[in-house]
XYZ file of N, CA, C and O in Angstrom:
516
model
N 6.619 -18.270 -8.786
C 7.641 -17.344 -8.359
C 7.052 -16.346 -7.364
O 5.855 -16.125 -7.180
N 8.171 -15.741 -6.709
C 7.533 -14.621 -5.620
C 8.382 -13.309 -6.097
O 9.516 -13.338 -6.577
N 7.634 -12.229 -5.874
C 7.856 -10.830 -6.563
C 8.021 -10.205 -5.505
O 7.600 -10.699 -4.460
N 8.743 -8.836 -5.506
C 8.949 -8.026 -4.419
C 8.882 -6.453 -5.371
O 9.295 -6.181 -6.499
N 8.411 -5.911 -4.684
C 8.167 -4.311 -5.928
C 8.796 -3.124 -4.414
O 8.523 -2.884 -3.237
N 9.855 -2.665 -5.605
C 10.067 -1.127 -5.043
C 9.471 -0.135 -5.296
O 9.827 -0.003 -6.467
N 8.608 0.960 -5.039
C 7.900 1.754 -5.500
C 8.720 3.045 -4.650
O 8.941 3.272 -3.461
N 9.137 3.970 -6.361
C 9.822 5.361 -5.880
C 9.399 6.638 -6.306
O 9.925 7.750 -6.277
N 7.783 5.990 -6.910
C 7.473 7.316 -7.573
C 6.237 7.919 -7.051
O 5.384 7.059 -6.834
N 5.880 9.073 -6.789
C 4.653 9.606 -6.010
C 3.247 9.138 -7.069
O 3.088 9.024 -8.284
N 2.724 9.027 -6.326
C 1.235 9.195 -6.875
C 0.715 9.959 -7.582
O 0.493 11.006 -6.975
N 0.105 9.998 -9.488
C -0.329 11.325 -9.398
C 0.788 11.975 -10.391
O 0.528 12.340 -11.538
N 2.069 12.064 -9.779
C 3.358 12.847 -10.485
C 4.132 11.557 -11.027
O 5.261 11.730 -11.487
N 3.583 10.276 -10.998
C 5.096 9.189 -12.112
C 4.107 8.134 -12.427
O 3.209 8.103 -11.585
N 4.016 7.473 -13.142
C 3.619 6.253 -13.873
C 4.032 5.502 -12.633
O 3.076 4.731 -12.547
N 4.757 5.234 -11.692
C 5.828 3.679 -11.021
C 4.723 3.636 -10.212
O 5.138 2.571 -9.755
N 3.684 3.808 -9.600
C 3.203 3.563 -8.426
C 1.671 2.753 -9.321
O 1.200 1.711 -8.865
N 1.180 3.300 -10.351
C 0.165 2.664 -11.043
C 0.612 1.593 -12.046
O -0.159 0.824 -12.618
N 2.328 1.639 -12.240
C 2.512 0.497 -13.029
C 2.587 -0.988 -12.130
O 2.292 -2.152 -12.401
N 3.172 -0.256 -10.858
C 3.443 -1.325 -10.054
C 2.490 -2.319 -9.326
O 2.635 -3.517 -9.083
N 1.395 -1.393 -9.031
C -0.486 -1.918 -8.734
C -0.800 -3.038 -10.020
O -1.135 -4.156 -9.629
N -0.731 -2.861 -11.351
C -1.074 -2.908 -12.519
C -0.136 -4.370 -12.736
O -0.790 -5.381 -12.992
N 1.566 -4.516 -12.626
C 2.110 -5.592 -12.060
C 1.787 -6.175 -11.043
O 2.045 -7.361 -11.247
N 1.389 -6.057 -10.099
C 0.979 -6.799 -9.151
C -0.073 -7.692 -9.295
O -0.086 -8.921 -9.227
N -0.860 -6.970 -9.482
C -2.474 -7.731 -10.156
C -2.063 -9.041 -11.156
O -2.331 -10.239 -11.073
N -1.035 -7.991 -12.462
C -0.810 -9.240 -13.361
C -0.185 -10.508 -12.757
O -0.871 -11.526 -12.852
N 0.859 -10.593 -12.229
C 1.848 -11.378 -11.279
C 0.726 -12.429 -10.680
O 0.824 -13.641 -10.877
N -0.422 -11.796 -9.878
C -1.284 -13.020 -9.183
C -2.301 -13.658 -9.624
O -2.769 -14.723 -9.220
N -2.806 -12.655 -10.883
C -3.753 -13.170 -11.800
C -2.821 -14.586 -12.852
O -3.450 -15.263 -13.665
N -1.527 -14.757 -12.639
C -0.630 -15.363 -13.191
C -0.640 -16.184 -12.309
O 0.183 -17.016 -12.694
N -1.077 -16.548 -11.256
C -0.451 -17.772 -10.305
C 0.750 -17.910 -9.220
O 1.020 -18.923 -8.575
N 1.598 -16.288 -9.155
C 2.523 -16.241 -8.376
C 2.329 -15.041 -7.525
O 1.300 -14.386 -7.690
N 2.942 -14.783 -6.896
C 3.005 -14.759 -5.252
C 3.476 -12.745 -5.815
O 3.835 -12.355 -6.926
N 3.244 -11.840 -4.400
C 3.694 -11.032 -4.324
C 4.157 -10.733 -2.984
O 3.498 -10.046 -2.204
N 5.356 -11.272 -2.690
C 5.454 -10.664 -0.864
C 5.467 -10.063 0.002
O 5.382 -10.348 1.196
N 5.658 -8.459 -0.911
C 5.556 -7.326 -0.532
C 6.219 -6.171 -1.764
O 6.979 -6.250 -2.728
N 5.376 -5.037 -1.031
C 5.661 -3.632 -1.769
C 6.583 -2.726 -0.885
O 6.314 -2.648 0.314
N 7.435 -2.174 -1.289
C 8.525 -1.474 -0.155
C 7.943 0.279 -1.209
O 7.978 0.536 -2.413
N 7.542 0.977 -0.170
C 7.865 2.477 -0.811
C 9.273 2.983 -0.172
O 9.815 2.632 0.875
N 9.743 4.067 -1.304
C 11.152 4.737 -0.669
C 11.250 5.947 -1.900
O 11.175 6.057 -3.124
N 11.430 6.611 -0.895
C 11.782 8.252 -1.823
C 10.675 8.643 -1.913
O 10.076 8.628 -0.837
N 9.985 9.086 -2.954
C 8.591 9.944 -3.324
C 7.778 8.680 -3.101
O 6.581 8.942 -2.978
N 8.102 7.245 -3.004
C 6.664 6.534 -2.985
C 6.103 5.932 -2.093
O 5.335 4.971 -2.131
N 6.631 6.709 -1.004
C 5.986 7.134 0.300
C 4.877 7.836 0.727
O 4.138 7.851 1.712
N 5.004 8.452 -0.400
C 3.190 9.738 -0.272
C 2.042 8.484 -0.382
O 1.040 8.619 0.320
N 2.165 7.084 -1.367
C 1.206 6.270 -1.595
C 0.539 6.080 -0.109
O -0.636 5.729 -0.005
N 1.427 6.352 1.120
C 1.020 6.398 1.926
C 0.240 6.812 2.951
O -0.017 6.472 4.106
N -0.052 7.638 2.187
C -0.694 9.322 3.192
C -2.136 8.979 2.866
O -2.562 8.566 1.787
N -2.821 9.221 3.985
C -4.569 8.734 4.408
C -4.943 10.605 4.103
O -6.019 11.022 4.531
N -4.085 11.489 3.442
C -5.485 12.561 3.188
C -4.959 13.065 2.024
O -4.736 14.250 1.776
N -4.704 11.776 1.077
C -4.320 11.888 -0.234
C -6.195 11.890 -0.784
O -7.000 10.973 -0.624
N -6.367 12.875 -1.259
C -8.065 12.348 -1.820
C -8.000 13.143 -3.223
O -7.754 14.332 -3.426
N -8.407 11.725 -4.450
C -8.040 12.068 -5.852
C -9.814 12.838 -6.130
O -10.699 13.190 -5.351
N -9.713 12.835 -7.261
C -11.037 13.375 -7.625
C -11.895 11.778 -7.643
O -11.311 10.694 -7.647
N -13.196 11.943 -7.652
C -14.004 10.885 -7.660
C -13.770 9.509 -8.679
O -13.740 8.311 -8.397
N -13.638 10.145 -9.830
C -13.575 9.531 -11.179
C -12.386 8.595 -11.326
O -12.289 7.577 -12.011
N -11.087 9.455 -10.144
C -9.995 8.596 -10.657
C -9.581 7.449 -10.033
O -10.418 6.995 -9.252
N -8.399 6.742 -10.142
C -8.571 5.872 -9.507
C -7.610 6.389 -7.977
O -6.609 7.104 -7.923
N -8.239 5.829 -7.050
C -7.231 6.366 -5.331
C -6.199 5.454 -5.236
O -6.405 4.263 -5.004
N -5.111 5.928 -5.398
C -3.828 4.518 -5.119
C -3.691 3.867 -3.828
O -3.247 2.737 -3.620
N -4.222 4.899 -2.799
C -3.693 4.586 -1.577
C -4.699 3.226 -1.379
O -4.285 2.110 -1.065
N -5.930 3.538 -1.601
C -6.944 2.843 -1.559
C -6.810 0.981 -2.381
O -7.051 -0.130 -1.907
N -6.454 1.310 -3.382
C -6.085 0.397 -4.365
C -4.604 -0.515 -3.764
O -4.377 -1.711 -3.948
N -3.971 0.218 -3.216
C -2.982 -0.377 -2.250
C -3.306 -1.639 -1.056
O -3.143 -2.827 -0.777
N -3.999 -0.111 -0.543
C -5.265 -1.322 0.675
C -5.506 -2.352 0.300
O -5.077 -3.361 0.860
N -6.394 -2.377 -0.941
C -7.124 -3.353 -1.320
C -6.338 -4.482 -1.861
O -6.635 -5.676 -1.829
N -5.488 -4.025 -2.268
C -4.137 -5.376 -2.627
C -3.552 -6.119 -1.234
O -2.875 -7.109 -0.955
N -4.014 -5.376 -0.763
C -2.996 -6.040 1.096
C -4.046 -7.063 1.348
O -3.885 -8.276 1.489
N -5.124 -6.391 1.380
C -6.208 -7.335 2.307
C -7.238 -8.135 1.611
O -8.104 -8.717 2.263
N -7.175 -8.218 -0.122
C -7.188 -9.323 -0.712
C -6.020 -10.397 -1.355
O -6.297 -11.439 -1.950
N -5.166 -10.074 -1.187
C -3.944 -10.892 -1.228
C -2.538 -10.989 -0.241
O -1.621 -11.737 -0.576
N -2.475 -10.313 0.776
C -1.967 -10.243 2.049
C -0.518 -9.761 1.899
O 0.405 -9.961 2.689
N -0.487 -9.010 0.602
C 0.534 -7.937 0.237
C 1.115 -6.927 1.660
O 0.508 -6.045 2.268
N 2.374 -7.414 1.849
C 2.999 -6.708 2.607
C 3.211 -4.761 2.225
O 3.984 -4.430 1.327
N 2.775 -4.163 2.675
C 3.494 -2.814 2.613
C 3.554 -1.912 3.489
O 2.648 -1.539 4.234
N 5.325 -1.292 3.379
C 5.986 -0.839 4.005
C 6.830 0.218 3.492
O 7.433 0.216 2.419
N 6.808 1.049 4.306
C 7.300 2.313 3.533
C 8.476 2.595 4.523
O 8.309 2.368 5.721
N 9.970 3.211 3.929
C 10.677 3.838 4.946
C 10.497 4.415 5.512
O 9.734 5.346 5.256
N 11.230 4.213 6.977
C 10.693 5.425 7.981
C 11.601 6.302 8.091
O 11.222 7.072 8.974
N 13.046 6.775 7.509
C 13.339 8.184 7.004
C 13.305 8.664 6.107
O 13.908 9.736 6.170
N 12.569 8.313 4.450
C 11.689 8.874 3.894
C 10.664 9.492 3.773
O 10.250 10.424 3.085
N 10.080 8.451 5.008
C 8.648 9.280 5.080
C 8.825 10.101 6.143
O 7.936 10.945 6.034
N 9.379 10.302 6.976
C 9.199 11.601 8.114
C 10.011 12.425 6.962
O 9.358 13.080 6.150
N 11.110 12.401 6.908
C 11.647 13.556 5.921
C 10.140 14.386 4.825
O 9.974 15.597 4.672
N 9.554 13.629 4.430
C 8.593 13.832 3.842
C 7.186 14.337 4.643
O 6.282 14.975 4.102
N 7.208 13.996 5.750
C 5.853 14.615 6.668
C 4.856 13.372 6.774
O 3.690 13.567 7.118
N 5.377 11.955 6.442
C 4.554 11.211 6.421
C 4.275 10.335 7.552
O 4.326 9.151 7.218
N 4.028 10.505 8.647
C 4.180 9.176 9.808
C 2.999 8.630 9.998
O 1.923 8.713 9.406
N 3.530 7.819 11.305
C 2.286 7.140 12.331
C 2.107 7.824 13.038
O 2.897 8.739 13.270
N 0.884 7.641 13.726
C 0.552 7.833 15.223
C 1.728 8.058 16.293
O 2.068 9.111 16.834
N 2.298 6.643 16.455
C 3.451 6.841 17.357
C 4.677 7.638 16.962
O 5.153 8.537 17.656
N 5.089 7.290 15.941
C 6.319 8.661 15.239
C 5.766 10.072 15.751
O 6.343 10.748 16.602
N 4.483 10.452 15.072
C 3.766 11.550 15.481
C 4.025 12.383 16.955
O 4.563 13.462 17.199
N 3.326 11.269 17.882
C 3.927 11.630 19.199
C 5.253 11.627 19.773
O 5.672 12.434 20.602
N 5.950 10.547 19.210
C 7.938 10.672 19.211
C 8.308 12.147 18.983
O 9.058 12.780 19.727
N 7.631 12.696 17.736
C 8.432 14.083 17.452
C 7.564 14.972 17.719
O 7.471 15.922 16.941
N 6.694 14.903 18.891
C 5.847 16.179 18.928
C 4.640 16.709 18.161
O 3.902 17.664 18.401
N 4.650 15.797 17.149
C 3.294 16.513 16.235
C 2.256 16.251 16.757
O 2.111 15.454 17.684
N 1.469 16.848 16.260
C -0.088 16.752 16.498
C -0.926 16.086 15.703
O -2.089 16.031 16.103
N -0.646 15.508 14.584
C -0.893 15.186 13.398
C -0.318 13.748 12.655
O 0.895 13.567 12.546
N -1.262 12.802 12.183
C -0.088 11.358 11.609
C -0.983 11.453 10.388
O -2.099 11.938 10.202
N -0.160 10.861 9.668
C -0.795 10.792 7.987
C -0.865 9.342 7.649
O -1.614 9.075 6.709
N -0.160 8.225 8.290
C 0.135 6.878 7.636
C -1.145 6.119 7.627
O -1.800 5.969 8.658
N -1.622 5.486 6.109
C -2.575 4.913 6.512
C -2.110 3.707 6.713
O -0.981 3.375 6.350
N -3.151 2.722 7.470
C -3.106 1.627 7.595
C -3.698 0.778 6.758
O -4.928 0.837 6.748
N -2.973 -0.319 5.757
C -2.166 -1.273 7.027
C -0.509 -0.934 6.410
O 0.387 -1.679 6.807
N -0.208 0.046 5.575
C 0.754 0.431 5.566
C 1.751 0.743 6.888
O 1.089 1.133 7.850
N 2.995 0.669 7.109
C 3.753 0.199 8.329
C 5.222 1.027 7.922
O 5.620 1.198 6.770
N 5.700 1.348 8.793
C 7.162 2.063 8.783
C 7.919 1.189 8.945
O 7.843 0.326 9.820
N 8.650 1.289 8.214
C 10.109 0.131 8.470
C 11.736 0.466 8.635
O 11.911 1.475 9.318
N 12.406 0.123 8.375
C 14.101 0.619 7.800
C 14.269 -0.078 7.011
O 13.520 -1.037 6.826
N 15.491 0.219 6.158
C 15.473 0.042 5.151
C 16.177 -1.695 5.150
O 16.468 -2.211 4.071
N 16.369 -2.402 6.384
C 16.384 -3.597 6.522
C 15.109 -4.443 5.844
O 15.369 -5.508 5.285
N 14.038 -4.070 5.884
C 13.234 -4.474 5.272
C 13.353 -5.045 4.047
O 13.229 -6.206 3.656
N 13.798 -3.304 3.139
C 13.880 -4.206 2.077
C 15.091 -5.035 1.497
O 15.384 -5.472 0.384
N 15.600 -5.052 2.618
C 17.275 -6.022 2.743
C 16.366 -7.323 2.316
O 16.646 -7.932 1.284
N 15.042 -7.809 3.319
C 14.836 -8.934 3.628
C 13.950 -9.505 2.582
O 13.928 -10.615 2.052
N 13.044 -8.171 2.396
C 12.439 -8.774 0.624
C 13.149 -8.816 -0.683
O 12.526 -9.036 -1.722
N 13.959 -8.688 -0.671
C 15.301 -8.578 -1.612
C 15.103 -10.219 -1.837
O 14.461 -10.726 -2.757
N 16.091 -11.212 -0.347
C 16.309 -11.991 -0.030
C 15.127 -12.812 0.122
O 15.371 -14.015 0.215
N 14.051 -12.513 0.166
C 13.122 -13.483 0.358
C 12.472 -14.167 -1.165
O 12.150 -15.270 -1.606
N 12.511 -13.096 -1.500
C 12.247 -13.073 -3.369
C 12.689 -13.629 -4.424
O 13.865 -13.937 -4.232
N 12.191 -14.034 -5.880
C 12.830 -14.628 -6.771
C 13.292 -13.652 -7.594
O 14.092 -13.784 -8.520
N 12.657 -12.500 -7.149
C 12.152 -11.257 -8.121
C 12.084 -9.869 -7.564
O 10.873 -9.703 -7.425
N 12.601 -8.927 -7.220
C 12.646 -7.506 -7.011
C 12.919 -6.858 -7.941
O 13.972 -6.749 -8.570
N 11.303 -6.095 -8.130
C 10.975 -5.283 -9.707
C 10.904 -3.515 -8.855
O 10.235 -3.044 -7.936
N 11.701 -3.124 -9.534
C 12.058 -1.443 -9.111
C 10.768 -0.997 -10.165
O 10.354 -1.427 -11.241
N 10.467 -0.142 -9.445
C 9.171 1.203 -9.991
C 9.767 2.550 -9.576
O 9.831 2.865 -8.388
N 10.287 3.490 -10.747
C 10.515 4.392 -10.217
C 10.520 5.734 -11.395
O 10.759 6.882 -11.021
């Protein structure tokens, strides 16, 4: 089967963003597929490159990463969540004037077509929130 995870809860402040890491793992350690992670609402901060936990704990953003680029986990966060929130790219950044981008990579801005399409691509869209 192929899985699709909504993640709506910040890092840190909700269980959904470490349950959903925690599903994910299980899901492929199981033999099936994860196609992607969509953040929206608060679980957009998973996104932010100057999120820095204490040493000991575990870094989600990081742990995110590491799910993309050992299993080629799509993630994508809204892109009027996260500006509402202060979270962009580079290019958003310069679109609205800032001086400043927070998005890490390989995290990616999307609309919310996106998760129209992992909806549809999926056997499985598991909400975290």
């Amino acid at each position: 089967m192929e899985y699709g995870l909504l993640v709506m809860g910040a890092p840190y402040a909700s269980a959904a963003p470490h349950s959903a890491l925690r599903f994910a793992k299980a899901v492929i350690s199981s033999g099936h597929q994860v196609a992607g992670g969509f953040f929206y609402r608060e679980g957009i901060h998973n996104a932010s490159q100057l999120m820095t936990p204490p040493q000991d704990e575990l870094n989600m953003r990081e742990a995110w990463v590491a799910l993309h680029q050992e299993h080629g986990v799509a993630l994508d966060v809204c892109i009027a969540a996260a500006l509402r929130r202060g979270v962009m790219s580079e290019t958003e950044a310069k679109r609205h004037g800032q001086t400043h981008f927070n998005l890490q990579a390989p995290f990616e801005l999307t609309g919310l077509g996106q998760l129209l399409t992992l909806q549809q691509r999926c056997d499985r869209l598991i909400t975290f929130a």
